[in-house]
mmCIF file of C-alpha atoms (C1' of nucleotides) in Angstrom:
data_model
loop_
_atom_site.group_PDB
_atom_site.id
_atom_site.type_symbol
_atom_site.label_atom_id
_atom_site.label_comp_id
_atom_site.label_asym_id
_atom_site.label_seq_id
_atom_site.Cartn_x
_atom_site.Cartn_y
_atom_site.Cartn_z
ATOM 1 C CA UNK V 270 12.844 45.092 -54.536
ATOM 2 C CA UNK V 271 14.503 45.118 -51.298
ATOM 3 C CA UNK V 272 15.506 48.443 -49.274
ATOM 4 C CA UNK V 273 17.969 49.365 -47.000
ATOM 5 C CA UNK V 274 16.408 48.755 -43.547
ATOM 6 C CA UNK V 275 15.291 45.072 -45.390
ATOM 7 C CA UNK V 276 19.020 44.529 -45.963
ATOM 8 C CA UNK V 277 19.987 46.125 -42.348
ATOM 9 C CA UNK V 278 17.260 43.397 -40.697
ATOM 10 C CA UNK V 279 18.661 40.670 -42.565
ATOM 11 C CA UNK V 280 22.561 40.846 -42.151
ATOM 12 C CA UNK V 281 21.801 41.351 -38.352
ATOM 13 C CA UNK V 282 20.218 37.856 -38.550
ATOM 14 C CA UNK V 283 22.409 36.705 -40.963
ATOM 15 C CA UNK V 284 24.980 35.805 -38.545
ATOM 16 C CA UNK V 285 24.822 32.842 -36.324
ATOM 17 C CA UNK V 286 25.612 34.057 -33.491
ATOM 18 C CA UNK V 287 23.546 36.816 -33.128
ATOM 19 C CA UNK V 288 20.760 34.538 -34.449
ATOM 20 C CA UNK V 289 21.687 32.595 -31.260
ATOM 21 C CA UNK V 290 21.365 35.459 -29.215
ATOM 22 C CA UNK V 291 17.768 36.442 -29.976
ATOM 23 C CA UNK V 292 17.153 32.606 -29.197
ATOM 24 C CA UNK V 293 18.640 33.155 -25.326
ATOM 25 C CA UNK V 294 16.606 36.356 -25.016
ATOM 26 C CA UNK V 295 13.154 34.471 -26.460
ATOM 27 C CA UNK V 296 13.775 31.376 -24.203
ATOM 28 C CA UNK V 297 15.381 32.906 -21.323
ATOM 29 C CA UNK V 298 13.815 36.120 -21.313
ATOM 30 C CA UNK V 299 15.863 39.754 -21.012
ATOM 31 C CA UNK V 300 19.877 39.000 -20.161
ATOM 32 C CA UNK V 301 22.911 41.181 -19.995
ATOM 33 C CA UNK V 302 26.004 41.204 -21.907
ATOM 34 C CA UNK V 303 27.339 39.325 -19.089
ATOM 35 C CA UNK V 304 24.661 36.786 -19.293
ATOM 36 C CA UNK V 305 24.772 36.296 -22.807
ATOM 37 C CA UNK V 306 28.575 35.480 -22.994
ATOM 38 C CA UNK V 307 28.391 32.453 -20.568
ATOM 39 C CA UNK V 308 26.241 30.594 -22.882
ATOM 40 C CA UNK V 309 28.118 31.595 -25.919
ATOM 41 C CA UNK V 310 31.568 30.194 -27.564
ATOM 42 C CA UNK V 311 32.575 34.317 -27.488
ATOM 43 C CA UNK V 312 33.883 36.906 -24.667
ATOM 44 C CA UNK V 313 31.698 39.274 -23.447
ATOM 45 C CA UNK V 314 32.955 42.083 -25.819
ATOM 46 C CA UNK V 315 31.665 40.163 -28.591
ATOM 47 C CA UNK V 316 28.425 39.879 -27.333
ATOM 48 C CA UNK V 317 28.721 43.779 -26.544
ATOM 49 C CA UNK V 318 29.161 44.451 -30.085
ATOM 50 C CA UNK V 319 26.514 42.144 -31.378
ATOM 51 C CA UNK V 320 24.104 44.008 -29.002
ATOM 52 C CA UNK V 321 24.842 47.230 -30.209
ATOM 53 C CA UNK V 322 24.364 45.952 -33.882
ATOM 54 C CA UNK V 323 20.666 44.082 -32.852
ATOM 55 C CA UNK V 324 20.069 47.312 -31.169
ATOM 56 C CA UNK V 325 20.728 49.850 -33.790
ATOM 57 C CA UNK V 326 18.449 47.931 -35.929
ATOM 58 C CA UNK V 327 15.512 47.711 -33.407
ATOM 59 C CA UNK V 328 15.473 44.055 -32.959
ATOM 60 C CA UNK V 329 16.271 44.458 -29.427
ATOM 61 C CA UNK V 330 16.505 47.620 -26.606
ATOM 62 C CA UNK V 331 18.190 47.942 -23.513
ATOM 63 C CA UNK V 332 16.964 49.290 -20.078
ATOM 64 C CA UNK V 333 19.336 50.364 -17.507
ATOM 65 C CA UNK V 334 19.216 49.035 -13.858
ATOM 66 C CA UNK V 335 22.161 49.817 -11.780
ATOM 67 C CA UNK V 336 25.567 48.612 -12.840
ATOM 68 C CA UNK V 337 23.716 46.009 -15.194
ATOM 69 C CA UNK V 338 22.016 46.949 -18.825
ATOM 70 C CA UNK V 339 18.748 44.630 -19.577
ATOM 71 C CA UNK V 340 18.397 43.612 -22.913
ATOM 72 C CA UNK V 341 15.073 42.332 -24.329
ATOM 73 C CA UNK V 342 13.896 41.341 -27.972
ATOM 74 C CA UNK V 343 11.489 43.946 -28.984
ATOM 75 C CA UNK V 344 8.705 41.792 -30.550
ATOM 76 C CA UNK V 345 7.119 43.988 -33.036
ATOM 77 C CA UNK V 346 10.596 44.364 -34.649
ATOM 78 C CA UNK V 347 11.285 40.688 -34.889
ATOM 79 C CA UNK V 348 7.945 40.013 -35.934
ATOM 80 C CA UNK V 349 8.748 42.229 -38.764
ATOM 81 C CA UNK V 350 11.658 40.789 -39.256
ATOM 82 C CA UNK V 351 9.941 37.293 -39.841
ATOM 83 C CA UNK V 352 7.747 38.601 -42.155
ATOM 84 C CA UNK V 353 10.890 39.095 -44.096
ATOM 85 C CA UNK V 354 12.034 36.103 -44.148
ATOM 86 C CA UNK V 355 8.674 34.486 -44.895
ATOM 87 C CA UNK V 356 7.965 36.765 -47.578
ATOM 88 C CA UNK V 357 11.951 35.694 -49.350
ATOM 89 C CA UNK V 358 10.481 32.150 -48.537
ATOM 90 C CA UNK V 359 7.970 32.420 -50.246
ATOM 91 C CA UNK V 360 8.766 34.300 -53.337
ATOM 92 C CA UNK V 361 11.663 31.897 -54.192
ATOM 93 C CA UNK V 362 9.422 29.008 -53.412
ATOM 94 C CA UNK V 363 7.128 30.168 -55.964
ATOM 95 C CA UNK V 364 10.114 30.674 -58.367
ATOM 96 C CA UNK V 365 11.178 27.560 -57.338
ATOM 97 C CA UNK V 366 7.610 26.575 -58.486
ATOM 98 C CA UNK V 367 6.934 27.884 -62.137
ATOM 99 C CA UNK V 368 10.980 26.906 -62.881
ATOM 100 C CA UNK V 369 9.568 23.596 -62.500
ATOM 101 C CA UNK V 370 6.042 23.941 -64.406
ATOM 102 C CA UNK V 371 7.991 25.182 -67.616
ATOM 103 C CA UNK V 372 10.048 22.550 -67.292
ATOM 104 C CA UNK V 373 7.634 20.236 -67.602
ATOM 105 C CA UNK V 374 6.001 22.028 -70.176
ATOM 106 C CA UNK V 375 9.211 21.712 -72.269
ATOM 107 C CA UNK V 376 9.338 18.293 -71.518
ATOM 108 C CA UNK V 377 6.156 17.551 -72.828
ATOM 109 C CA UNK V 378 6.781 19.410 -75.989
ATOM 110 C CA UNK V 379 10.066 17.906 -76.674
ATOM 111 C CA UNK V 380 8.153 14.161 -76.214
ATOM 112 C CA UNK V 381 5.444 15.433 -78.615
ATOM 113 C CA UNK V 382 7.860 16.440 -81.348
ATOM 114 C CA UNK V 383 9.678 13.640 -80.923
ATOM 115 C CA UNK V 384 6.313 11.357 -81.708
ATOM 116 C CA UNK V 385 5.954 13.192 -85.023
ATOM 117 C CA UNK A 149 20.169 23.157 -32.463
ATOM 118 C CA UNK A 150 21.939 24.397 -35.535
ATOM 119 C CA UNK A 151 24.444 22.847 -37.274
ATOM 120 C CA UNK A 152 27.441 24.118 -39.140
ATOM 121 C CA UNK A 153 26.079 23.747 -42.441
ATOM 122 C CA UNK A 154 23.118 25.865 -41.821
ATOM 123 C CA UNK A 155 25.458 28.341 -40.348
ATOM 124 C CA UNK A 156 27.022 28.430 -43.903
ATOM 125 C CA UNK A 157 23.947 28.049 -45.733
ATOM 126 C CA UNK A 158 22.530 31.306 -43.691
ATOM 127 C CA UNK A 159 25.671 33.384 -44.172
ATOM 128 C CA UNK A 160 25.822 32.730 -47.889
ATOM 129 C CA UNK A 161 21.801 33.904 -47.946
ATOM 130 C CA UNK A 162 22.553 36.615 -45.694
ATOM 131 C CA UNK A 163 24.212 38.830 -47.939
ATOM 132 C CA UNK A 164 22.345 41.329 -49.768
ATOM 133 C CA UNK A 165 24.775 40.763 -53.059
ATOM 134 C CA UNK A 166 23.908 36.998 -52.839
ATOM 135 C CA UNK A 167 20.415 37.383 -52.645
ATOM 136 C CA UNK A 168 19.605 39.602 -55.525
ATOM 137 C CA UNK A 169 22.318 37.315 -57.593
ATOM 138 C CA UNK A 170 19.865 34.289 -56.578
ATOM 139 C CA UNK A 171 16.645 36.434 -57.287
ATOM 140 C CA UNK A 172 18.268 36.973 -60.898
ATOM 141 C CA UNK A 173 19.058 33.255 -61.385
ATOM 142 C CA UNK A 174 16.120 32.735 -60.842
ATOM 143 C CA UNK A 175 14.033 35.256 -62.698
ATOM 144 C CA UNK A 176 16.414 36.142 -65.611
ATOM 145 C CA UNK A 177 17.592 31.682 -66.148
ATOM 146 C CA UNK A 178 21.436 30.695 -65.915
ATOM 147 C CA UNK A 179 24.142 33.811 -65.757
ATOM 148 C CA UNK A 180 27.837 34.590 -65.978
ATOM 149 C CA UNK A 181 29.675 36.409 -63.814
ATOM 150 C CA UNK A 182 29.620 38.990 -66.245
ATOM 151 C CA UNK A 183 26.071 39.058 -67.104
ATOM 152 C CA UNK A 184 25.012 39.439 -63.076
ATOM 153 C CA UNK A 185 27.724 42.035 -62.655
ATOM 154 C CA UNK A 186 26.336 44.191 -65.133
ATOM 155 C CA UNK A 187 22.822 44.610 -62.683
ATOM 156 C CA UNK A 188 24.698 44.820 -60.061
ATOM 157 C CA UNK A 189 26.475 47.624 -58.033
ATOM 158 C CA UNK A 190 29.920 45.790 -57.835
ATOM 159 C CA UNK A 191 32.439 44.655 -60.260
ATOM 160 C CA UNK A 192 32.319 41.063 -62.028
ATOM 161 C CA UNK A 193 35.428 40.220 -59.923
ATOM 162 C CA UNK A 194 33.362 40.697 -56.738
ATOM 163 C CA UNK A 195 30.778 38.984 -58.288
ATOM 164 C CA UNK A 196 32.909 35.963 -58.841
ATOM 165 C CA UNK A 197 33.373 35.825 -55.528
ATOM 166 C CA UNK A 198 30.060 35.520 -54.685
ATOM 167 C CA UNK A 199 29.644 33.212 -57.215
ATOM 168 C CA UNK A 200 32.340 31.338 -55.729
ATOM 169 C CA UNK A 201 30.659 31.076 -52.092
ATOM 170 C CA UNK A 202 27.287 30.217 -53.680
ATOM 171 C CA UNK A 203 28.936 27.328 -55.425
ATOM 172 C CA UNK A 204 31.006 25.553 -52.199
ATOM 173 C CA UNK A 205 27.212 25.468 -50.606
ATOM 174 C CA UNK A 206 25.933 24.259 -53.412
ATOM 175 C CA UNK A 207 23.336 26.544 -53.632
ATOM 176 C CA UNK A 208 24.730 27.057 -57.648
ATOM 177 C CA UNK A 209 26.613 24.674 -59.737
ATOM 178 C CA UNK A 210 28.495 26.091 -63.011
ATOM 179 C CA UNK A 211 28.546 24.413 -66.466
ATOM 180 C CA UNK A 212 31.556 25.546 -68.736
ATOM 181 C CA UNK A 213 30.388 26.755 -72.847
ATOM 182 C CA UNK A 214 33.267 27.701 -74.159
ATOM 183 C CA UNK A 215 34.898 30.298 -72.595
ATOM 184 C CA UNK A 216 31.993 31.456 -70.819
ATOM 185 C CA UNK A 217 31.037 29.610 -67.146
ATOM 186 C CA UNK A 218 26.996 29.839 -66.826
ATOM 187 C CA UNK A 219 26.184 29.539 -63.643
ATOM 188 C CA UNK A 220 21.945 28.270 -62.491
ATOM 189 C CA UNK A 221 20.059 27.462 -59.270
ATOM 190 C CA UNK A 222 20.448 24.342 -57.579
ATOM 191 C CA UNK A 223 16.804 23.673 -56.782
ATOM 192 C CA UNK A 224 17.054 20.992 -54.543
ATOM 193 C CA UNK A 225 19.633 22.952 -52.184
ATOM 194 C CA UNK A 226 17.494 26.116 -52.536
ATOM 195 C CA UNK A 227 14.498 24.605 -51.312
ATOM 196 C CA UNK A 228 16.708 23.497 -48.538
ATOM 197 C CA UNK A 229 17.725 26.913 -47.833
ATOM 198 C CA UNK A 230 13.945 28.064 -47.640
ATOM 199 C CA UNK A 231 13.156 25.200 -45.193
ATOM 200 C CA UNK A 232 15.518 27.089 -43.082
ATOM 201 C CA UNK A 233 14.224 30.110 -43.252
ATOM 202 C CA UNK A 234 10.802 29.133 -42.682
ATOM 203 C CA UNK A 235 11.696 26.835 -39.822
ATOM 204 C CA UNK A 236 13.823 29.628 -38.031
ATOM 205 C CA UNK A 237 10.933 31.869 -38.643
ATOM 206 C CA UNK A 238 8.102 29.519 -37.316
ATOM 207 C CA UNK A 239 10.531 28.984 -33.993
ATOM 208 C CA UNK A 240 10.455 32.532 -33.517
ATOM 209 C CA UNK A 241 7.058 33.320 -34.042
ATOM 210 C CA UNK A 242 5.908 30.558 -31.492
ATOM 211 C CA UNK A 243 8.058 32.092 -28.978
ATOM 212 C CA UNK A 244 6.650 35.522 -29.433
ATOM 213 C CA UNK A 245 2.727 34.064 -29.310
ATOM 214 C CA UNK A 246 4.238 32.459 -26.126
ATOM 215 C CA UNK A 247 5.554 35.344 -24.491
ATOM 216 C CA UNK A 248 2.141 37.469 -25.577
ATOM 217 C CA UNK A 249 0.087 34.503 -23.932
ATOM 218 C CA UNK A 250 2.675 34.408 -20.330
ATOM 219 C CA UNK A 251 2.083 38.272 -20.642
ATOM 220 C CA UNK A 252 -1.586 38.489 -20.447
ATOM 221 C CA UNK A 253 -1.685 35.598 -18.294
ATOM 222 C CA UNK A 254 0.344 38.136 -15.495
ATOM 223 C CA UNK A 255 -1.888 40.799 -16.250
ATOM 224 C CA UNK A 256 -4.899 38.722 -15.216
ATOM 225 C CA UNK A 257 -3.532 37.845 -11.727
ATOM 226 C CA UNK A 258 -2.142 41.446 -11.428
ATOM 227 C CA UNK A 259 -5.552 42.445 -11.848
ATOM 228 C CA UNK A 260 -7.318 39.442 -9.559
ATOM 229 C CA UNK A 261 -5.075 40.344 -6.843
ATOM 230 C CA UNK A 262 -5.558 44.146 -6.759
ATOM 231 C CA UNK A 263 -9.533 43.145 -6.615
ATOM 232 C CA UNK A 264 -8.884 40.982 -3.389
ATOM 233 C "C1'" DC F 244 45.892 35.777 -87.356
ATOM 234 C "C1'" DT F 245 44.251 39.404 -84.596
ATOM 235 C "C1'" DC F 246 41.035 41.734 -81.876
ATOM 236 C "C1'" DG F 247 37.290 41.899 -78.637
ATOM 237 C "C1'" DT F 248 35.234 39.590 -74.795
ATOM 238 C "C1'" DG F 249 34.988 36.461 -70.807
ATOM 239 C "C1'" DT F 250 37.802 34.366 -67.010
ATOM 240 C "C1'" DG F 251 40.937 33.597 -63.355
ATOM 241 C "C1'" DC F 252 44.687 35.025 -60.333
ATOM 242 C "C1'" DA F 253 47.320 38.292 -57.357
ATOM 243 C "C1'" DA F 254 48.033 42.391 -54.660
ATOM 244 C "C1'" DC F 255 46.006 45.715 -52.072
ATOM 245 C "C1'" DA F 256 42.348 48.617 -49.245
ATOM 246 C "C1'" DA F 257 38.360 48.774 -46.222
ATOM 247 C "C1'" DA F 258 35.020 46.765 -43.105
ATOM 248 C "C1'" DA F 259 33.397 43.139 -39.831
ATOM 249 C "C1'" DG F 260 34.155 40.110 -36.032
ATOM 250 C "C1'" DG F 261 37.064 38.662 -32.311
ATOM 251 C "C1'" DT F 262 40.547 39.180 -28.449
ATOM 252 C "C1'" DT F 263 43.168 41.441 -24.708
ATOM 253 C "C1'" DG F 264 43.949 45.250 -21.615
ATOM 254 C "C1'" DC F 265 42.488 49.245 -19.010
ATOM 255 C "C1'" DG F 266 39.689 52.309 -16.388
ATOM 256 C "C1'" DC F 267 35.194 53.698 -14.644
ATOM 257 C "C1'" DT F 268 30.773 52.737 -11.992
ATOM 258 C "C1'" DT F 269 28.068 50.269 -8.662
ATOM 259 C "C1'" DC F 270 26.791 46.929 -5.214
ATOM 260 C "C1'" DG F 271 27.497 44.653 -0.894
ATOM 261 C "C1'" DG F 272 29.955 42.656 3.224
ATOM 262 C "C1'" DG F 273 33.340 43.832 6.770
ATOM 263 C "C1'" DC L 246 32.193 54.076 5.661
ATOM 264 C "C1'" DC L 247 35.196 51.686 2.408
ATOM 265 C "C1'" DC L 248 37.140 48.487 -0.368
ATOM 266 C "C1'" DG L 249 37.008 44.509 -3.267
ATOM 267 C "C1'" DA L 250 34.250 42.072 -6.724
ATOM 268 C "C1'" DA L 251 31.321 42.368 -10.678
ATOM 269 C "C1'" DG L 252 29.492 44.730 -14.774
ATOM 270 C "C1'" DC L 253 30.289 47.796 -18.424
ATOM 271 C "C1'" DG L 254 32.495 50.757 -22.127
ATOM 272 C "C1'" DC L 255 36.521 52.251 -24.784
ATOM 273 C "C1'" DA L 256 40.770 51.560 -27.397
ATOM 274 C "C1'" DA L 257 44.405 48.922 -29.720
ATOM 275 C "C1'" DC L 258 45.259 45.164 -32.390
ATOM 276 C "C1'" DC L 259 44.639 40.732 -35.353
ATOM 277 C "C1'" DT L 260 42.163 37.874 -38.812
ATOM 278 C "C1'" DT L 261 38.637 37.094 -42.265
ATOM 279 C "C1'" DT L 262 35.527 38.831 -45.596
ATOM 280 C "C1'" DT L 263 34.305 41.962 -49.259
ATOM 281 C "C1'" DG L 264 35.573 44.974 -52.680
ATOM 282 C "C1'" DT L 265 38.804 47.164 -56.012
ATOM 283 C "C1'" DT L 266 42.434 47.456 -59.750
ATOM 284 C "C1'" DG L 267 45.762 45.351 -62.825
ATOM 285 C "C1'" DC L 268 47.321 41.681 -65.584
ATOM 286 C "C1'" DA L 269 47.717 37.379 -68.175
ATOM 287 C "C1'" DC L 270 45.349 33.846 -70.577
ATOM 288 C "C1'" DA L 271 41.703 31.480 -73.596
ATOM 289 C "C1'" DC L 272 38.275 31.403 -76.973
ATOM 290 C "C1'" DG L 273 35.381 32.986 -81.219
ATOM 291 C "C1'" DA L 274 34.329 35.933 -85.033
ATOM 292 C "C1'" DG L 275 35.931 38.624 -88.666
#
DNA sequence: CTCGTGTGCAACAAAAGGTTGCGCTTCGGG
DNA sequence: CCCGAAGCGCAACCTTTTGTTGCACACGAG
């Protein structure tokens, strides 16, 4: 049902503050490390490390400008990743969904037997 | 912009483990820890575990039959969790048709300006 | 009652996330 | 030119999470 990369895209959103993260870089635009860490409850290693995980998985890529590293959200990867999320959404809505049909169903049986 | 408990209701959605446990709630009806560890690659202790982290978000609630503990879907809580999703995912995906509308917007007056 | 099965608890190992400290570039004002 | 400030990466270390094994206990069927 789900493979690797899947799982890879969702633990790298998984966690809050890297959610956060892609957030700054949507609203804000590209950002460094440096950047990042003043608007987050974490030192600028963190943020370091969460880059490198976003990065490894594609959601984001760096570019290299002097002493400072750009980081950007690379859309077609977090577009993806959306798509995953949408897709979980929507299959456990529709689980959600016929759980609640049968119910019903058994409801109505169990008021039918009981008017024989 | 987020709160706490949706930090804790994405982490306990984030993990692969917990999401195929919910996937078989869901498609398979209530489970023990013993029944879910048997499709899965980890042992029922780990699956406990899981089980327990689930539970304190209320995203499952156990029942005690005898000496067995079946554990089932909170629906209510689930649909809450798929709310979240969906509402992360929408956020993002406006910001990206944003960004793609800014972008072309720049490449027009790039291009009316080179014409002048 | 006794044996198989399901659970929970405890101790331990491995991985993830966070911090501090250090050293290396790179930019910019004297 | 040069030297300090700012940005970055690497390494050591701590805590929490995730997983394992081992053990003791409870329940149900023969």
């Amino acid at each position: 049902m789900s493979t690797a990369v899947d799982d890879e895209l969702w633990s790298a959103i998984g966690d809050p503050i890297r959610r956060t993260m892609i957030d700054l870089l949507l609203s804000d635009g590209p950002g460094t490390a440096t950047s990042l860490s003043r608007r987050l409850p974490v030192t600028r290693q963190a943020v370091s490390k969460h880059l490198a995980v976003l990065d490894r998985v594609g959601l984001i890529h760096a570019e290299s400008a002097g002493r400072e590293r750009h980081y950007q959200v690379d859309e077609a990867q977090l577009a993806r990743a959306v798509a995953q999320l949408s897709a979980v959404g929507s299959t456990w809505d529709a689980r959600l969904r016929r759980i609640k049909r049968i119910a019903e169903a058994i409801e109505r049986s169990r008021i039918t037997k009981e008017g024989e």
